[in-house]
CSV table of C-alpha atoms in Angstrom, one decimal:
chain,number,residue,atom,x,y,z
A,1,MET,CA,-0.1,0.0,-0.2
A,2,LYS,CA,2.7,2.4,0.9
A,3,LYS,CA,4.5,1.5,-2.1
A,4,PHE,CA,1.4,2.1,-4.2
A,5,ILE,CA,0.9,5.7,-2.7
A,6,THR,CA,4.4,6.4,-3.6
A,7,ASN,CA,4.2,5.4,-6.8
A,8,ILE,CA,1.0,7.2,-7.2
A,9,LEU,CA,2.5,10.6,-5.5
A,10,PHE,CA,5.8,10.0,-7.6
A,11,PHE,CA,3.4,9.5,-11.0
A,12,LEU,CA,1.7,12.7,-10.1
A,13,ALA,CA,5.0,14.9,-9.9
A,14,VAL,CA,5.9,13.6,-13.3
A,15,THR,CA,2.9,14.2,-14.9
A,16,PHE,CA,2.7,18.0,-13.5
A,17,ILE,CA,6.2,18.5,-14.9
A,18,GLY,CA,5.2,16.9,-17.9
A,19,TYR,CA,2.5,19.3,-18.5
A,20,ILE,CA,4.4,22.2,-17.6
A,21,CYS,CA,7.2,21.1,-20.2
A,22,SER,CA,4.7,20.7,-22.9
A,23,LEU,CA,3.2,24.5,-22.2
A,24,THR,CA,6.4,25.7,-22.4
A,25,LEU,CA,7.2,23.6,-25.8
A,26,LEU,CA,4.0,25.2,-26.9
A,27,ALA,CA,4.7,28.9,-25.6
A,28,LEU,CA,8.1,28.4,-27.3
A,29,PHE,CA,7.4,26.9,-30.4
A,30,LEU,CA,3.7,27.5,-31.5
A,31,PRO,CA,2.1,31.1,-32.2
A,32,HIS,CA,-0.6,31.9,-29.8
A,33,GLU,CA,-3.4,31.3,-32.4
A,34,TYR,CA,-2.4,27.7,-32.5
A,35,ALA,CA,-1.4,27.2,-28.9
A,36,ASN,CA,-5.2,28.3,-28.7
A,37,GLN,CA,-6.0,25.2,-30.0
A,38,PHE,CA,-4.8,23.2,-27.0
A,39,ASN,CA,-7.8,24.1,-24.3
A,40,ILE,CA,-5.8,27.4,-23.8
A,41,ASN,CA,-7.5,30.7,-24.2
A,42,TYR,CA,-4.5,32.9,-24.4
A,43,LYS,CA,-5.1,36.9,-25.5
A,44,ASN,CA,-8.0,35.4,-27.2
A,45,THR,CA,-11.0,37.2,-25.8
A,46,VAL,CA,-12.9,40.5,-27.6
A,47,GLY,CA,-13.1,43.3,-25.9
A,48,HIS,CA,-9.5,44.8,-25.9
A,49,GLY,CA,-9.0,43.6,-22.4
A,50,PHE,CA,-5.0,43.9,-22.9
A,51,THR,CA,-5.3,47.6,-23.7
A,52,ARG,CA,-7.7,48.3,-21.0
A,53,PHE,CA,-6.2,46.7,-18.2
A,54,SER,CA,-2.6,48.4,-19.3
A,55,GLU,CA,-3.9,51.7,-19.1
A,56,VAL,CA,-6.0,51.6,-15.8
A,57,LYS,CA,-2.5,51.0,-14.4
A,58,GLU,CA,-1.8,54.4,-15.1
A,59,VAL,CA,-5.0,56.0,-13.5
A,60,GLU,CA,-5.8,57.5,-10.3
A,61,ASN,CA,-8.1,59.2,-8.0
A,62,ILE,CA,-11.6,59.0,-10.6
A,63,ASP,CA,-14.8,60.4,-9.9
A,64,VAL,CA,-16.8,57.5,-11.8
A,65,LEU,CA,-15.9,53.7,-12.0
A,66,PHE,CA,-17.9,51.5,-14.5
A,67,ILE,CA,-17.5,47.7,-14.0
A,68,GLY,CA,-19.4,45.0,-15.5
A,69,PRO,CA,-19.4,42.9,-18.6
A,70,SER,CA,-19.3,43.9,-22.6
A,71,THR,CA,-22.7,46.2,-22.0
A,72,THR,CA,-20.4,48.0,-19.7
A,73,TYR,CA,-17.1,48.8,-21.6
A,74,MET,CA,-19.6,49.3,-24.7
A,75,GLY,CA,-22.2,51.4,-22.7
A,76,PHE,CA,-20.4,54.0,-20.9
A,77,ASP,CA,-18.2,56.6,-22.8
A,78,PRO,CA,-15.5,58.3,-20.4
A,79,ARG,CA,-15.3,61.3,-22.8
A,80,ILE,CA,-19.2,62.2,-22.7
A,81,PHE,CA,-18.7,62.4,-19.0
A,82,GLU,CA,-15.5,64.3,-19.1
A,83,LYS,CA,-17.7,67.1,-21.1
A,84,ASN,CA,-19.6,67.5,-17.8
A,85,CYS,CA,-15.9,67.7,-15.9
A,86,ILE,CA,-16.2,64.1,-14.6
A,87,THR,CA,-13.4,61.9,-14.8
A,88,SER,CA,-14.3,58.5,-15.1
A,89,PHE,CA,-12.7,54.8,-16.4
A,90,ASN,CA,-14.5,52.0,-17.8
A,91,LEU,CA,-13.3,48.6,-16.6
A,92,GLY,CA,-15.9,46.4,-18.4
A,93,SER,CA,-14.7,43.1,-19.5
A,94,SER,CA,-15.7,40.3,-22.0
A,95,ALA,CA,-18.5,38.3,-20.2
A,96,GLN,CA,-17.5,39.5,-16.8
A,97,THR,CA,-19.2,37.4,-13.9
A,98,PRO,CA,-19.3,38.8,-10.2
A,99,ILE,CA,-15.8,36.5,-9.7
A,100,GLN,CA,-13.9,38.4,-12.1
A,101,THR,CA,-15.6,42.0,-11.0
A,102,HIS,CA,-14.4,40.6,-7.7
A,103,VAL,CA,-10.9,40.4,-8.9
A,104,LEU,CA,-10.9,43.6,-10.6
A,105,LEU,CA,-12.4,45.7,-7.7
A,106,LYS,CA,-9.6,43.9,-5.2
A,107,ARG,CA,-7.0,44.8,-7.8
A,108,TYR,CA,-7.9,48.5,-8.6
A,109,LEU,CA,-10.5,50.1,-6.5
A,110,LYS,CA,-8.0,51.5,-4.2
A,111,GLN,CA,-6.1,53.1,-6.8
A,112,LEU,CA,-8.8,54.3,-8.8
A,113,ASN,CA,-10.2,55.6,-5.8
A,114,PRO,CA,-13.8,56.5,-7.2
A,115,LYS,CA,-16.2,58.5,-5.8
A,116,LEU,CA,-19.1,56.9,-7.4
A,117,VAL,CA,-19.1,53.0,-9.0
A,118,VAL,CA,-21.6,52.3,-11.6
A,119,TYR,CA,-22.2,48.5,-11.4
A,120,ASN,CA,-23.8,46.7,-14.3
A,121,PRO,CA,-24.0,43.1,-12.6
A,122,SER,CA,-26.2,41.8,-15.6
A,123,PRO,CA,-28.0,39.1,-14.3
A,124,GLY,CA,-27.7,36.8,-17.3
A,125,PHE,CA,-24.1,36.2,-16.3
A,126,PHE,CA,-25.0,34.8,-12.8
A,127,LEU,CA,-26.1,31.7,-14.6
A,128,HIS,CA,-22.4,31.2,-15.9
A,129,LYS,CA,-19.1,29.9,-14.6
A,130,GLY,CA,-17.3,32.7,-16.1
A,131,VAL,CA,-14.3,30.6,-17.9
A,132,GLU,CA,-14.2,33.3,-21.0
A,133,SER,CA,-13.9,36.2,-18.2
A,134,ALA,CA,-11.5,34.3,-16.7
A,135,THR,CA,-9.0,33.3,-18.9
A,136,ASP,CA,-9.4,37.3,-20.4
A,137,LEU,CA,-8.1,38.2,-17.0
A,138,ILE,CA,-5.5,35.9,-16.4
A,139,SER,CA,-4.1,36.4,-20.0
A,140,ASN,CA,-4.4,40.0,-20.1
A,141,ASP,CA,-3.8,41.4,-16.8
A,142,ILE,CA,-1.5,40.6,-14.0
A,143,ILE,CA,-0.9,37.5,-12.1
A,144,ASP,CA,-1.0,38.2,-8.6
A,145,ILE,CA,-2.6,36.5,-5.1
A,146,HIS,CA,-6.0,37.8,-6.6
A,147,THR,CA,-5.7,35.4,-10.0
A,148,LEU,CA,-4.6,32.7,-7.4
A,149,SER,CA,-7.8,33.1,-5.7
A,150,MET,CA,-9.8,33.3,-8.7
A,151,ILE,CA,-8.8,30.2,-10.2
A,152,LEU,CA,-8.9,28.3,-7.1
A,153,ASN,CA,-13.0,28.4,-8.0
A,154,TYR,CA,-12.6,26.5,-11.3
A,155,SER,CA,-11.8,23.2,-12.2
A,156,ASP,CA,-12.2,23.8,-15.9
A,157,PRO,CA,-8.8,23.0,-18.0
A,158,THR,CA,-8.8,25.7,-20.2
A,159,VAL,CA,-8.4,28.2,-17.0
A,160,TRP,CA,-5.6,26.2,-15.5
A,161,ASN,CA,-4.2,25.8,-19.1
A,162,THR,CA,-4.5,29.6,-19.4
A,163,PHE,CA,-2.8,30.6,-16.1
A,164,PHE,CA,0.3,28.4,-16.5
A,165,TYR,CA,0.7,29.1,-20.3
A,166,THR,CA,0.3,32.8,-19.5
A,167,TYR,CA,2.8,32.3,-16.6
A,168,ILE,CA,5.1,30.8,-18.8
A,169,ASN,CA,5.0,33.3,-21.3
A,170,ARG,CA,5.5,36.1,-18.8
A,171,ILE,CA,8.7,34.5,-17.1
A,172,LEU,CA,10.6,33.8,-20.3
A,173,ASN,CA,9.5,37.4,-21.3
A,174,LEU,CA,7.7,35.8,-24.5
A,175,ASP,CA,4.9,38.5,-24.7
A,176,ASP,CA,6.9,41.5,-23.6
A,177,SER,CA,6.2,42.8,-27.4
A,178,TYR,CA,2.6,42.1,-27.6
A,179,GLN,CA,0.7,44.8,-28.7
A,180,GLN,CA,-3.3,45.0,-29.1
A,181,ASP,CA,-4.7,46.5,-32.2
A,182,ASN,CA,-7.0,49.2,-31.5
A,183,ILE,CA,-9.4,48.5,-34.2
A,184,GLU,CA,-11.2,44.8,-34.2
A,185,ARG,CA,-13.8,44.1,-36.8
A,186,PHE,CA,-16.1,46.9,-35.8
A,187,ASP,CA,-15.0,47.5,-32.4
A,188,THR,CA,-12.4,50.3,-31.8
A,189,TYR,CA,-10.9,50.9,-28.4
A,190,ILE,CA,-11.5,54.7,-27.9
A,191,ASP,CA,-10.2,55.6,-24.3
A,192,ARG,CA,-10.3,54.9,-20.5
A,193,GLY,CA,-11.5,51.5,-21.2
A,194,TYR,CA,-14.6,52.3,-23.4
A,195,VAL,CA,-14.9,50.6,-26.9
A,196,SER,CA,-17.2,51.8,-29.6
A,197,ARG,CA,-19.0,50.1,-31.9
A,198,SER,CA,-20.5,52.1,-34.8
A,199,VAL,CA,-23.0,49.6,-36.6
A,200,GLU,CA,-26.4,49.4,-36.5
A,201,VAL,CA,-28.1,46.0,-36.0
A,202,ASN,CA,-28.6,44.2,-38.9
A,203,LEU,CA,-32.3,44.1,-39.4
A,204,ASP,CA,-32.1,40.8,-41.4
A,205,ASN,CA,-31.1,39.2,-38.4
A,206,ASP,CA,-34.3,40.5,-36.9
A,207,ASP,CA,-35.4,37.1,-35.5
A,208,GLU,CA,-31.9,36.2,-33.9
A,209,ASP,CA,-32.3,35.6,-30.0
A,210,SER,CA,-36.3,36.1,-30.3
A,211,THR,CA,-37.2,32.9,-28.6
A,212,PRO,CA,-39.1,33.8,-25.6
A,213,ILE,CA,-37.8,32.1,-22.3
A,214,ASP,CA,-39.4,31.5,-19.1
A,215,THR,CA,-38.9,34.7,-17.4
A,216,HIS,CA,-39.1,33.0,-13.9
A,217,THR,CA,-36.4,30.4,-14.0
A,218,TRP,CA,-33.7,32.7,-13.1
A,219,ASN,CA,-31.3,30.2,-10.9
A,220,PRO,CA,-28.2,31.7,-10.5
A,221,ILE,CA,-25.0,29.7,-9.5
A,222,PRO,CA,-24.5,29.8,-5.8
A,223,LEU,CA,-20.8,30.9,-6.2
A,224,GLN,CA,-21.6,34.0,-8.2
A,225,GLU,CA,-24.3,35.0,-6.0
A,226,GLU,CA,-21.5,34.7,-3.3
A,227,TYR,CA,-19.0,36.9,-5.0
A,228,PHE,CA,-21.6,39.6,-5.9
A,229,LYS,CA,-22.6,39.8,-2.2
A,230,LYS,CA,-18.7,40.2,-2.1
A,231,ASN,CA,-18.6,42.8,-4.5
A,232,ILE,CA,-21.3,44.8,-2.5
A,233,GLU,CA,-19.4,44.3,0.7
A,234,LEU,CA,-16.5,45.8,-0.9
A,235,LEU,CA,-17.8,48.7,-2.0
A,236,LYS,CA,-19.1,49.5,1.1
A,237,LYS,CA,-16.0,48.8,2.8
A,238,TYR,CA,-14.5,51.3,0.6
A,239,LYS,CA,-17.2,53.7,1.3
A,240,SER,CA,-17.6,54.4,-2.3
A,241,ASP,CA,-21.0,55.3,-3.4
A,242,PHE,CA,-22.5,52.7,-5.8
A,243,ILE,CA,-25.7,52.2,-8.0
A,244,LEU,CA,-26.3,49.0,-9.9
A,245,ILE,CA,-27.5,49.4,-13.5
A,246,GLU,CA,-28.7,47.5,-16.3
A,247,THR,CA,-28.3,48.7,-19.5
A,248,PRO,CA,-31.0,48.8,-21.9
A,249,LYS,CA,-31.7,46.0,-24.3
A,250,ARG,CA,-33.2,45.7,-27.9
A,251,SER,CA,-36.6,44.9,-27.3
A,252,ILE,CA,-36.5,41.5,-28.9
A,253,SER,CA,-33.7,40.1,-27.1
A,254,THR,CA,-34.2,37.5,-24.9
A,255,LEU,CA,-31.7,39.0,-22.7
A,256,LYS,CA,-34.4,41.9,-22.2
A,257,THR,CA,-37.1,39.4,-21.2
A,258,GLU,CA,-34.7,37.6,-18.8
A,259,GLU,CA,-33.4,40.9,-17.4
A,260,SER,CA,-37.0,42.4,-16.9
A,261,ASN,CA,-37.9,39.5,-14.3
A,262,PRO,CA,-39.5,41.1,-11.4
A,263,LYS,CA,-37.5,38.4,-9.3
A,264,ILE,CA,-34.3,39.7,-10.4
A,265,ASP,CA,-35.4,43.5,-9.9
A,266,SER,CA,-36.4,42.7,-6.4
A,267,TYR,CA,-33.1,40.7,-5.6
A,268,LEU,CA,-30.9,43.2,-6.9
A,269,GLU,CA,-32.9,46.2,-5.2
A,270,SER,CA,-32.0,44.4,-1.9
A,271,PHE,CA,-28.6,45.4,-2.3
A,272,GLY,CA,-28.8,49.3,-3.4
A,273,THR,CA,-29.8,51.7,-5.7
A,274,TYR,CA,-30.6,49.6,-8.8
A,275,ILE,CA,-32.3,51.1,-11.9
A,276,ASN,CA,-33.3,48.7,-15.0
A,277,TYR,CA,-33.2,50.6,-18.0
A,278,ASN,CA,-35.1,47.6,-19.6
A,279,SER,CA,-38.0,48.6,-17.8
A,280,THR,CA,-37.4,52.2,-17.8
A,281,VAL,CA,-36.9,53.3,-21.4
A,282,ASN,CA,-37.3,51.8,-24.6
A,283,MET,CA,-34.7,52.8,-27.1
A,284,GLU,CA,-35.0,52.2,-30.7
A,285,THR,CA,-33.4,49.9,-32.9
A,286,VAL,CA,-30.8,52.6,-34.5
A,287,HIS,CA,-29.5,52.9,-30.9
A,288,PHE,CA,-28.0,48.9,-31.0
A,289,ALA,CA,-25.2,47.5,-32.6
A,290,ASP,CA,-26.8,44.3,-31.8
A,291,ASN,CA,-29.6,42.8,-29.6
A,292,VAL,CA,-27.6,44.0,-26.5
A,293,HIS,CA,-25.0,46.2,-27.0
A,294,LEU,CA,-25.3,49.9,-28.0
A,295,ASN,CA,-23.9,51.5,-30.6
A,296,GLN,CA,-22.1,55.3,-30.6
A,297,ARG,CA,-25.6,56.7,-30.9
A,298,GLY,CA,-27.3,54.6,-28.7
A,299,VAL,CA,-24.4,55.6,-26.0
A,300,GLU,CA,-24.6,59.3,-26.4
A,301,TYR,CA,-28.4,59.1,-25.6
A,302,PHE,CA,-28.3,56.5,-22.5
A,303,ASN,CA,-25.3,58.1,-21.4
A,304,SER,CA,-27.4,61.7,-21.1
A,305,LEU,CA,-29.9,59.8,-19.1
A,306,ILE,CA,-27.7,58.6,-16.7
A,307,LEU,CA,-25.9,62.0,-16.3
A,308,ALA,CA,-29.3,63.0,-15.3
A,309,ARG,CA,-29.4,61.1,-12.3
A,310,PRO,CA,-29.2,62.4,-8.9
A,311,GLU,CA,-26.2,60.5,-8.0
A,312,PHE,CA,-24.0,62.3,-10.8
A,313,GLN,CA,-25.4,65.9,-9.4
A,314,LYS,CA,-22.5,66.0,-7.1
A,315,PHE,CA,-20.1,66.4,-10.0
A,316,THR,CA,-19.9,69.7,-11.5
A,317,CYS,CA,-17.6,71.7,-13.4
A,318,ARG,CA,-16.0,74.2,-11.4
B,1,MET,CA,-27.3,-21.2,-44.9
B,2,GLY,CA,-24.8,-21.4,-42.1
B,3,ARG,CA,-22.8,-18.5,-43.4
B,4,ASN,CA,-23.3,-16.6,-40.3
B,5,ARG,CA,-20.1,-17.9,-38.8
B,6,ASP,CA,-18.0,-17.3,-41.7
B,7,HIS,CA,-15.0,-14.5,-41.5
B,8,MET,CA,-14.4,-15.3,-38.1
B,9,GLU,CA,-10.5,-15.0,-38.5
B,10,ILE,CA,-8.6,-11.9,-37.6
B,11,VAL,CA,-8.6,-9.8,-40.4
B,12,ALA,CA,-4.7,-9.6,-42.2
B,13,LYS,CA,-3.7,-11.8,-39.6
B,14,HIS,CA,0.2,-11.9,-39.6
B,15,ARG,CA,0.1,-8.9,-41.8
B,16,TRP,CA,0.9,-5.1,-41.0
B,17,LEU,CA,-1.8,-4.0,-43.4
B,18,PRO,CA,-4.6,-5.4,-45.2
B,19,PRO,CA,-5.1,-6.1,-48.6
B,20,LEU,CA,-7.0,-3.6,-50.4
B,21,ASN,CA,-9.9,-5.9,-50.7
B,22,ASP,CA,-10.0,-6.0,-47.2
B,23,ALA,CA,-9.2,-2.4,-46.6
B,24,LEU,CA,-12.1,-1.3,-48.6
B,25,LYS,CA,-14.4,-3.9,-46.8
B,26,ILE,CA,-13.3,-2.5,-43.5
B,27,LEU,CA,-14.3,1.0,-44.7
B,28,ALA,CA,-17.4,0.4,-46.4
B,29,THR,CA,-18.5,-1.6,-42.9
B,30,PHE,CA,-17.4,1.5,-41.1
B,31,SER,CA,-19.0,4.0,-43.1
B,32,ILE,CA,-22.6,2.0,-43.0
B,33,THR,CA,-22.4,1.7,-39.5
B,34,VAL,CA,-21.8,5.3,-38.7
B,35,LEU,CA,-24.4,6.1,-40.9
B,36,ALA,CA,-27.0,3.8,-39.3
B,37,TRP,CA,-26.1,5.5,-36.0
B,38,VAL,CA,-27.6,8.7,-37.3
B,39,PHE,CA,-31.1,7.2,-37.2
B,40,PHE,CA,-30.1,5.2,-33.5
B,41,ARG,CA,-29.2,9.3,-32.5
B,42,ALA,CA,-31.6,11.2,-34.2
B,43,GLU,CA,-34.9,12.7,-32.7
B,44,SER,CA,-37.2,11.3,-35.4
B,45,LEU,CA,-37.0,9.9,-38.8
B,46,GLY,CA,-37.1,13.7,-40.5
B,47,HIS,CA,-34.3,14.6,-38.3
B,48,ALA,CA,-32.2,11.5,-39.4
B,49,PHE,CA,-32.8,12.5,-43.0
B,50,TYR,CA,-32.4,16.0,-42.7
B,51,ILE,CA,-28.6,14.9,-41.1
B,52,LEU,CA,-28.0,12.5,-43.9
B,53,GLY,CA,-28.7,15.0,-46.6
B,54,GLU,CA,-26.3,17.7,-44.5
B,55,ILE,CA,-23.7,15.0,-44.7
B,56,PHE,CA,-23.8,14.4,-48.4
B,57,SER,CA,-23.8,18.3,-49.1
B,58,ALA,CA,-21.3,20.4,-50.9
B,59,SER,CA,-19.9,21.0,-47.3
B,60,LEU,CA,-18.6,17.7,-47.8
B,61,PHE,CA,-15.7,19.3,-50.1
B,62,GLU,CA,-15.1,22.0,-47.6
B,63,GLU,CA,-12.3,22.4,-45.6
B,64,PRO,CA,-13.1,21.1,-42.1
B,65,GLY,CA,-13.2,23.5,-39.1
B,66,PHE,CA,-11.9,23.7,-35.9
B,67,ARG,CA,-9.3,21.3,-34.6
B,68,PHE,CA,-9.1,19.6,-38.0
B,69,PHE,CA,-5.2,18.5,-37.6
B,70,THR,CA,-5.9,17.5,-33.8
B,71,LEU,CA,-8.7,15.4,-34.5
B,72,GLY,CA,-7.2,14.1,-37.5
B,73,THR,CA,-4.1,13.1,-35.6
B,74,LEU,CA,-5.9,11.7,-32.6
B,75,ILE,CA,-8.4,9.9,-34.9
B,76,THR,CA,-5.4,8.3,-36.5
B,77,GLY,CA,-3.7,7.1,-33.5
B,78,PHE,CA,-6.6,5.5,-32.2
B,79,MET,CA,-7.2,3.4,-35.3
B,80,ILE,CA,-3.6,2.3,-35.2
B,81,VAL,CA,-3.5,1.2,-31.6
B,82,GLU,CA,-7.0,-0.4,-32.7
B,83,TRP,CA,-5.8,-2.0,-35.8
B,84,LEU,CA,-2.6,-3.2,-33.8
B,85,GLY,CA,-4.4,-4.6,-31.0
B,86,ARG,CA,-7.0,-6.3,-33.5
B,87,SER,CA,-6.0,-9.8,-32.0
B,88,GLY,CA,-6.7,-9.3,-28.5
B,89,GLU,CA,-10.0,-9.4,-27.0
B,90,TYR,CA,-10.2,-5.6,-26.7
B,91,ALA,CA,-7.6,-3.1,-28.8
B,92,ILE,CA,-5.4,-2.5,-25.6
B,93,GLU,CA,-5.6,-5.8,-23.9
B,94,LYS,CA,-2.2,-6.5,-24.2
B,95,LEU,CA,-0.9,-2.8,-24.9
B,96,GLY,CA,2.4,-1.9,-22.8
B,97,LEU,CA,2.3,-5.3,-20.8
B,98,GLU,CA,5.8,-5.9,-22.2
B,99,TRP,CA,7.1,-2.0,-22.1
B,100,PRO,CA,9.7,-0.7,-19.9
B,101,THR,CA,8.3,1.4,-16.7
B,102,ILE,CA,9.6,4.4,-18.1
B,103,LEU,CA,7.8,3.8,-21.5
B,104,ARG,CA,4.7,3.0,-20.2
B,105,TRP,CA,4.5,5.9,-17.7
B,106,GLY,CA,5.3,8.0,-20.5
B,107,PHE,CA,2.1,6.4,-22.5
B,108,TYR,CA,0.0,7.2,-19.2
B,109,ILE,CA,1.6,10.8,-18.8
B,110,GLY,CA,0.8,11.6,-22.6
B,111,ILE,CA,-3.1,10.6,-22.2
B,112,VAL,CA,-3.0,12.4,-19.3
B,113,LEU,CA,-2.0,15.5,-21.3
B,114,MET,CA,-4.3,14.7,-24.2
B,115,ILE,CA,-7.4,15.1,-21.9
B,116,VAL,CA,-6.3,18.1,-20.3
B,117,LEU,CA,-4.8,19.9,-23.4
B,118,LEU,CA,-7.5,18.4,-25.9
B,119,GLY,CA,-10.5,17.4,-24.3
B,120,GLY,CA,-13.8,18.6,-25.0
B,121,GLN,CA,-16.9,19.2,-23.3
B,122,GLU,CA,-19.1,16.5,-21.2
B,123,GLN,CA,-21.0,14.7,-23.8
B,124,GLU,CA,-24.3,12.4,-23.2
B,125,PHE,CA,-23.4,8.8,-23.5
B,126,ILE,CA,-24.9,7.4,-26.9
B,127,TYR,CA,-26.8,5.0,-25.2
B,128,PHE,CA,-28.4,7.4,-22.8
B,129,GLN,CA,-31.7,7.3,-23.9
B,130,PHE,CA,-32.1,3.3,-23.5
């Protein structure tokens, strides 16, 4: 029995060494696009995460922080707020779930020191484990204790492969020269985390996502609920004012239907000021780049509504 | 009459590769079985014929998509193991029994790495609905 256990432990150790060697060989000899065929998601997500997380490191002491998934980084334009003398940064990221929001808040909240946090929790993402968003953070931002804490929540091989692959790349300085284009298809990284999409929704795809869903079956993953509560506690601990906002969706989007659920509304209202713009405003098709993301025209209109809110009245041009 | 016990011998016994005739028969049996499984798994006859229609469409001549090289390599590897182990009760019955420890462990580690680096998503077992 003792020999068996010894053999097992030795086998596991050798396997781990083989695993690291395999990832090292992939890092050294294969371009990232091919390495991503091996259950690795290295710098392979949309949303300009690398550029955003690089820029945020140079920013301190802002008035407003925006945080949430892609509807955030495509929903709040810091330039519009700046015209009203409000400094801001948009820390949205692709498919961000509460777990990843927690990492970003722990990492940047103190440095950014915002007077107000606009948190777009997007309840649809409470139903996901957040693998894509986790790999986005791992490969595009620094690796620190918060990264380690995050990946311990995952058993998905893609998260762990991406973590070790990224770490190997960093140690061997293989990604020092990496640059991310500011323009990816229809998306342009503007400034301070904001990404603009200038197209309008393709009306030929009117039927996309129009399948009705049962709006009473919002069953969030317990871990995401737990991290959402931690995020709220963190904001309270740092004494940041915060508001929870749901960005508007196109009327036929199932996400709009899902996020108009009274059960979700009352749940989020229990944590603080919550405004669901799916319920309070009907924006037109021309305001949308697709069923859930605003285009520039939509952002300008939506942000004008946000600026009219009482929470923003304390920010005045001197 | 009484032909159901014909062709029970190991195909291409004592040969590395089958004769062309046998190879074509293997290919034909495999193809017919795979196509029959479409009916096995489809939700309805209509669904099955739809799938067959999609298989035998112009897409047959298009470049395969995601992970073609990886899948092709893995499938080739599996087929080689099946072929080499064809005389056993099952393909891997005798595989590696006489290998030195270092080679066997290397093989096991290779399988673990393939699962971790090439593994897909959870799939429903093919016989589940039974």
